Amino acid sequence: MECAGNGRARLAPRPVSQPWLVEAVGTAEWTGVQPVPPGHVFPCLGLARELVDRGHRVTYAVTERFAATVAATGAEPLLCPETLPLDTDLAALASDPVKLTTLLFEESVAALPSLLEHYGRGGVAAPELVLHDSGAYAGVVLAHRLGVPAVQLATHMISEDWSDADGGAQSAVFTSEAARSYADRFREWLTANGMPDTGPDDLDRPRRALALVPSAMQPDADSLDPAVYSFVGAGPDGRIGRERWSRPADVERVVLVSLGSGFTRRPHVYRACVEAFGGRPGWHVVLQIGRHVSLEELGELPGNVEPHDWVPQAAVLAEADLFVTHAGMGGSQEGLAFGVPMVAVPQALDQFDNADRLCALGVARRLDNHAFTARALRRAADELLDDPAMPTRLAALRAAVRADGGPRRAADLVEREVAAARG
């Protein structure tokens, strides 16, 4: 079975909805801004908790829907406006890279006043360091306005030149009239905030970055400048141990099906999973269908299929034997961390590259939407689960993920940056 699917396309220069992570650490303060996607919030929770546990004061700027999740780490939520509606179909949005990038920019424009107001209040100490996601432009501007250094947090593969990565297709898209308008607005915003010599592309070239992804997921990790990029992985995100899921008794195989939070309008995928595994003796299917698909669309389900709008993914993966995933980076690295082979069905953006990387590591099969049938899925599952070398490969990758250091190493590096800033 081929690992790489047909019709591969990179649709945007950045993954969708980067966590608006504007993190500030120092006295010890960490401010995070995150308006949209759980898949970009969760990788940062472990670092937030680790910094809190070390005695740092952590302020995390976030939209209201994630405030409780952030507060559970011990961080103080700082509410920012949300510009992207909850019911937005991210899969459809990803097909328009200029619109997607413009929306990320508009989220930064909307969030910056809340951040500046917070730090402009009397008695609120400025952070000594700002940690920001690659799409959280407000984090870079906040650091500049406060006169403190910034460190980027990346929750995706690192690409230093996106125009080369896809043979120039992105360059063509981003020379359109809409793209030029976006770039002009971006430069005007930067100039208004005291950064006239900085352009949008400059924000993609960090001085220092922590990649909250496993080094194993970065094909050219050894070629990247270690003085700029450190691969630490995400590690436990703080939910593990609090969320529960119990494996049914006398079940031989547990399959988790989850396409994340933003790419769930895929009833044909769910039907194929039910057809492939439903009623199969000894198999149990945990089926997360999200908020865009109803159970009525799937028809009558066999007794061994357990449907949910949402599942505690980490808790299920701890018991799972197979993971059917859209290959978002969060799910990909959780699959590696728990040692679960994967069938990847990428939907958009960096998910195609993630799926190919998992295949190259020997722990996944890729099935694109047009090829996702019950027969193909069952064949892929059997190939993975019957591979005698699979346990050895998974064990080696689990060890490699642990060796990256996770939140503890990330916090060490953050503290090193703070110490350097203090001189």
mmCIF file of C-alpha atoms in Angstrom, residues 105-312:
data_model
loop_
_atom_site.group_PDB
_atom_site.id
_atom_site.type_symbol
_atom_site.label_atom_id
_atom_site.label_comp_id
_atom_site.label_asym_id
_atom_site.label_seq_id
_atom_site.Cartn_x
_atom_site.Cartn_y
_atom_site.Cartn_z
ATOM 1 C CA PHE A 105 -4.196 38.550 10.965
ATOM 2 C CA GLU A 106 -7.590 39.954 11.962
ATOM 3 C CA GLU A 107 -7.537 37.847 15.120
ATOM 4 C CA SER A 108 -4.226 39.467 16.045
ATOM 5 C CA VAL A 109 -5.593 42.931 15.351
ATOM 6 C CA ALA A 110 -8.602 42.188 17.573
ATOM 7 C CA ALA A 111 -6.567 40.677 20.408
ATOM 8 C CA LEU A 112 -3.751 43.222 20.692
ATOM 9 C CA PRO A 113 -5.805 45.969 22.422
ATOM 10 C CA SER A 114 -6.827 43.561 25.203
ATOM 11 C CA LEU A 115 -3.203 42.607 25.770
ATOM 12 C CA LEU A 116 -1.947 46.185 25.786
ATOM 13 C CA GLU A 117 -4.770 47.248 28.097
ATOM 14 C CA HIS A 118 -3.919 44.441 30.517
ATOM 15 C CA TYR A 119 -0.251 45.381 30.713
ATOM 16 C CA GLY A 120 -1.028 49.093 30.755
ATOM 17 C CA ARG A 121 -2.900 48.866 34.019
ATOM 18 C CA GLY A 122 -1.250 50.107 37.145
ATOM 19 C CA GLY A 123 0.274 47.348 39.232
ATOM 20 C CA VAL A 124 0.482 44.817 36.381
ATOM 21 C CA ALA A 125 4.115 43.963 35.754
ATOM 22 C CA ALA A 126 5.274 43.529 32.178
ATOM 23 C CA PRO A 127 6.534 40.063 31.282
ATOM 24 C CA GLU A 128 10.204 39.416 30.781
ATOM 25 C CA LEU A 129 9.575 37.214 27.764
ATOM 26 C CA VAL A 130 6.756 36.682 25.266
ATOM 27 C CA LEU A 131 6.149 33.225 23.831
ATOM 28 C CA HIS A 132 3.986 33.301 20.727
ATOM 29 C CA ASP A 133 2.728 30.867 18.141
ATOM 30 C CA SER A 134 3.837 31.323 14.538
ATOM 31 C CA GLY A 135 0.390 32.667 13.665
ATOM 32 C CA ALA A 136 -0.013 34.798 16.776
ATOM 33 C CA TYR A 137 1.239 38.039 15.287
ATOM 34 C CA ALA A 138 -0.090 39.955 18.276
ATOM 35 C CA GLY A 139 2.549 38.199 20.371
ATOM 36 C CA VAL A 140 5.402 39.611 18.303
ATOM 37 C CA VAL A 141 3.913 43.091 18.395
ATOM 38 C CA LEU A 142 3.213 42.870 22.126
ATOM 39 C CA ALA A 143 6.843 41.955 22.798
ATOM 40 C CA HIS A 144 7.995 44.911 20.709
ATOM 41 C CA ARG A 145 5.624 47.331 22.420
ATOM 42 C CA LEU A 146 6.721 46.150 25.869
ATOM 43 C CA GLY A 147 10.407 46.070 24.953
ATOM 44 C CA VAL A 148 10.933 42.402 25.828
ATOM 45 C CA PRO A 149 12.273 39.473 23.767
ATOM 46 C CA ALA A 150 9.979 36.988 22.039
ATOM 47 C CA VAL A 151 10.234 33.240 21.472
ATOM 48 C CA GLN A 152 8.062 31.432 18.946
ATOM 49 C CA LEU A 153 6.141 28.270 19.815
ATOM 50 C CA ALA A 154 5.519 26.011 16.815
ATOM 51 C CA THR A 155 2.875 23.293 16.866
ATOM 52 C CA HIS A 156 3.660 22.099 13.341
ATOM 53 C CA MET A 157 6.607 21.092 11.181
ATOM 54 C CA ILE A 158 9.154 23.838 10.624
ATOM 55 C CA SER A 159 9.497 25.117 7.060
ATOM 56 C CA GLU A 160 11.965 27.933 6.530
ATOM 57 C CA ASP A 161 10.880 28.584 2.937
ATOM 58 C CA TRP A 162 7.274 27.775 2.123
ATOM 59 C CA SER A 163 7.583 29.024 -1.449
ATOM 60 C CA ASP A 164 10.162 26.333 -2.198
ATOM 61 C CA ALA A 165 8.305 23.647 -0.255
ATOM 62 C CA ASP A 166 5.487 23.326 -2.789
ATOM 63 C CA GLY A 167 7.279 24.161 -6.002
ATOM 64 C CA GLY A 168 6.195 27.805 -5.986
ATOM 65 C CA ALA A 169 2.428 27.288 -5.881
ATOM 66 C CA GLN A 170 2.145 29.416 -2.756
ATOM 67 C CA SER A 171 4.074 32.252 -4.383
ATOM 68 C CA ALA A 172 1.507 32.372 -7.193
ATOM 69 C CA VAL A 173 -1.426 32.447 -4.776
ATOM 70 C CA PHE A 174 0.125 35.124 -2.607
ATOM 71 C CA THR A 175 0.712 37.566 -5.465
ATOM 72 C CA SER A 176 -3.020 37.991 -6.087
ATOM 73 C CA GLU A 177 -4.797 41.297 -5.547
ATOM 74 C CA ALA A 178 -6.379 39.983 -2.337
ATOM 75 C CA ALA A 179 -2.967 38.941 -1.070
ATOM 76 C CA ARG A 180 -1.460 42.338 -1.853
ATOM 77 C CA SER A 181 -4.297 44.023 0.012
ATOM 78 C CA TYR A 182 -3.677 41.749 2.990
ATOM 79 C CA ALA A 183 0.054 42.520 2.946
ATOM 80 C CA ASP A 184 -0.589 46.270 2.763
ATOM 81 C CA ARG A 185 -2.948 46.138 5.751
ATOM 82 C CA PHE A 186 -0.429 44.033 7.653
ATOM 83 C CA ARG A 187 2.408 46.519 7.022
ATOM 84 C CA GLU A 188 0.183 49.428 8.044
ATOM 85 C CA TRP A 189 -0.630 47.647 11.305
ATOM 86 C CA LEU A 190 3.025 46.924 12.016
ATOM 87 C CA THR A 191 3.988 50.524 11.236
ATOM 88 C CA ALA A 192 1.262 51.846 13.536
ATOM 89 C CA ASN A 193 2.760 49.707 16.289
ATOM 90 C CA GLY A 194 6.289 51.011 15.834
ATOM 91 C CA MET A 195 7.601 48.317 13.483
ATOM 92 C CA PRO A 196 7.920 50.112 10.098
ATOM 93 C CA ASP A 197 10.872 48.018 8.959
ATOM 94 C CA THR A 198 9.115 44.692 9.581
ATOM 95 C CA GLY A 199 6.981 42.891 7.005
ATOM 96 C CA PRO A 200 4.629 39.897 7.265
ATOM 97 C CA ASP A 201 7.300 37.481 6.031
ATOM 98 C CA ASP A 202 9.708 38.643 8.736
ATOM 99 C CA LEU A 203 7.365 37.303 11.397
ATOM 100 C CA ASP A 204 7.863 33.792 9.991
ATOM 101 C CA ARG A 205 11.607 33.952 10.712
ATOM 102 C CA PRO A 206 11.940 33.773 14.493
ATOM 103 C CA ARG A 207 15.042 34.640 16.438
ATOM 104 C CA ARG A 208 14.306 31.675 18.691
ATOM 105 C CA ALA A 209 11.674 28.951 18.490
ATOM 106 C CA LEU A 210 10.538 25.970 20.521
ATOM 107 C CA ALA A 211 8.869 23.289 18.410
ATOM 108 C CA LEU A 212 6.192 21.555 20.468
ATOM 109 C CA VAL A 213 6.348 18.582 18.115
ATOM 110 C CA PRO A 214 8.510 15.446 18.262
ATOM 111 C CA SER A 215 11.815 15.715 16.429
ATOM 112 C CA ALA A 216 10.865 12.442 14.714
ATOM 113 C CA MET A 217 8.066 14.285 12.902
ATOM 114 C CA GLN A 218 10.505 16.773 11.333
ATOM 115 C CA PRO A 219 12.213 15.119 8.339
ATOM 116 C CA ASP A 220 15.120 17.577 8.272
ATOM 117 C CA ALA A 221 15.418 18.276 11.990
ATOM 118 C CA ASP A 222 19.202 17.833 11.927
ATOM 119 C CA SER A 223 19.599 20.483 9.219
ATOM 120 C CA LEU A 224 17.845 23.250 11.149
ATOM 121 C CA ASP A 225 19.918 25.683 13.190
ATOM 122 C CA PRO A 226 19.842 24.405 16.800
ATOM 123 C CA ALA A 227 20.512 27.926 18.031
ATOM 124 C CA VAL A 228 17.126 28.889 16.589
ATOM 125 C CA TYR A 229 15.007 25.725 16.746
ATOM 126 C CA SER A 230 14.679 23.298 19.654
ATOM 127 C CA PHE A 231 12.388 20.293 19.270
ATOM 128 C CA VAL A 232 10.899 19.526 22.643
ATOM 129 C CA GLY A 233 7.584 17.850 21.830
ATOM 130 C CA ALA A 234 4.420 18.596 23.731
ATOM 131 C CA GLY A 235 4.369 15.851 26.352
ATOM 132 C CA PRO A 236 1.387 15.396 28.697
ATOM 133 C CA ASP A 237 -0.986 18.325 28.345
ATOM 134 C CA GLY A 238 -2.479 18.303 31.809
ATOM 135 C CA ARG A 239 -5.702 16.484 30.873
ATOM 136 C CA ILE A 240 -4.134 13.036 31.211
ATOM 137 C CA GLY A 241 -4.965 11.641 34.616
ATOM 138 C CA ARG A 242 -8.119 13.757 34.884
ATOM 139 C CA GLU A 243 -10.004 12.349 31.908
ATOM 140 C CA ARG A 244 -11.231 8.772 31.963
ATOM 141 C CA TRP A 245 -12.243 6.133 29.451
ATOM 142 C CA SER A 246 -12.546 2.422 30.197
ATOM 143 C CA ARG A 247 -11.790 -0.319 27.703
ATOM 144 C CA PRO A 248 -14.687 -2.787 27.489
ATOM 145 C CA ALA A 249 -13.990 -6.218 28.921
ATOM 146 C CA ASP A 250 -13.144 -9.087 26.570
ATOM 147 C CA VAL A 251 -12.325 -6.780 23.645
ATOM 148 C CA GLU A 252 -9.352 -7.721 21.473
ATOM 149 C CA ARG A 253 -9.016 -4.517 19.452
ATOM 150 C CA VAL A 254 -10.025 -0.931 20.207
ATOM 151 C CA VAL A 255 -10.162 1.519 17.302
ATOM 152 C CA LEU A 256 -10.375 5.269 17.880
ATOM 153 C CA VAL A 257 -11.754 7.318 14.987
ATOM 154 C CA SER A 258 -11.232 11.066 15.342
ATOM 155 C CA LEU A 259 -10.757 13.795 12.748
ATOM 156 C CA GLY A 260 -9.984 16.421 15.367
ATOM 157 C CA SER A 261 -12.219 19.393 16.089
ATOM 158 C CA GLY A 262 -12.316 21.368 12.849
ATOM 159 C CA PHE A 263 -12.460 18.785 10.056
ATOM 160 C CA THR A 264 -15.345 16.598 11.172
ATOM 161 C CA ARG A 265 -17.879 17.116 8.374
ATOM 162 C CA ARG A 266 -16.943 13.785 6.820
ATOM 163 C CA PRO A 267 -19.903 11.348 7.119
ATOM 164 C CA HIS A 268 -18.453 9.108 4.384
ATOM 165 C CA VAL A 269 -15.378 8.524 6.557
ATOM 166 C CA TYR A 270 -17.494 7.545 9.539
ATOM 167 C CA ARG A 271 -19.708 5.256 7.460
ATOM 168 C CA ALA A 272 -16.653 3.501 6.042
ATOM 169 C CA CYS A 273 -15.294 2.981 9.564
ATOM 170 C CA VAL A 274 -18.589 1.503 10.708
ATOM 171 C CA GLU A 275 -18.709 -0.780 7.672
ATOM 172 C CA ALA A 276 -15.088 -1.869 8.148
ATOM 173 C CA PHE A 277 -15.178 -2.582 11.874
ATOM 174 C CA GLY A 278 -18.811 -2.589 12.969
ATOM 175 C CA GLY A 279 -19.893 -6.061 13.999
ATOM 176 C CA ARG A 280 -16.366 -7.431 13.664
ATOM 177 C CA PRO A 281 -15.925 -9.968 16.491
ATOM 178 C CA GLY A 282 -13.579 -8.792 19.226
ATOM 179 C CA TRP A 283 -13.388 -5.223 17.893
ATOM 180 C CA HIS A 284 -14.705 -2.061 19.571
ATOM 181 C CA VAL A 285 -14.939 1.286 17.767
ATOM 182 C CA VAL A 286 -14.886 4.657 19.541
ATOM 183 C CA LEU A 287 -16.296 7.040 16.937
ATOM 184 C CA GLN A 288 -15.968 10.797 17.414
ATOM 185 C CA ILE A 289 -18.172 12.560 14.861
ATOM 186 C CA GLY A 290 -17.870 16.176 16.010
ATOM 187 C CA ARG A 291 -20.545 18.834 15.795
ATOM 188 C CA HIS A 292 -21.156 18.873 12.025
ATOM 189 C CA VAL A 293 -22.540 15.331 11.574
ATOM 190 C CA SER A 294 -25.608 13.806 13.233
ATOM 191 C CA LEU A 295 -26.090 10.176 14.201
ATOM 192 C CA GLU A 296 -29.094 10.065 11.878
ATOM 193 C CA GLU A 297 -26.747 10.582 8.917
ATOM 194 C CA LEU A 298 -24.868 7.420 9.849
ATOM 195 C CA GLY A 299 -27.883 5.159 10.153
ATOM 196 C CA GLU A 300 -28.243 2.296 12.611
ATOM 197 C CA LEU A 301 -24.945 1.479 14.324
ATOM 198 C CA PRO A 302 -23.775 -1.984 15.429
ATOM 199 C CA GLY A 303 -23.445 -2.621 19.143
ATOM 200 C CA ASN A 304 -19.648 -2.473 19.071
ATOM 201 C CA VAL A 305 -19.627 1.133 17.812
ATOM 202 C CA GLU A 306 -19.528 3.790 20.542
ATOM 203 C CA PRO A 307 -20.413 7.199 19.010
ATOM 204 C CA HIS A 308 -19.659 10.564 20.604
ATOM 205 C CA ASP A 309 -19.602 14.230 19.636
ATOM 206 C CA TRP A 310 -16.315 14.463 21.520
ATOM 207 C CA VAL A 311 -14.050 12.002 23.324
ATOM 208 C CA PRO A 312 -11.146 12.348 25.775
#
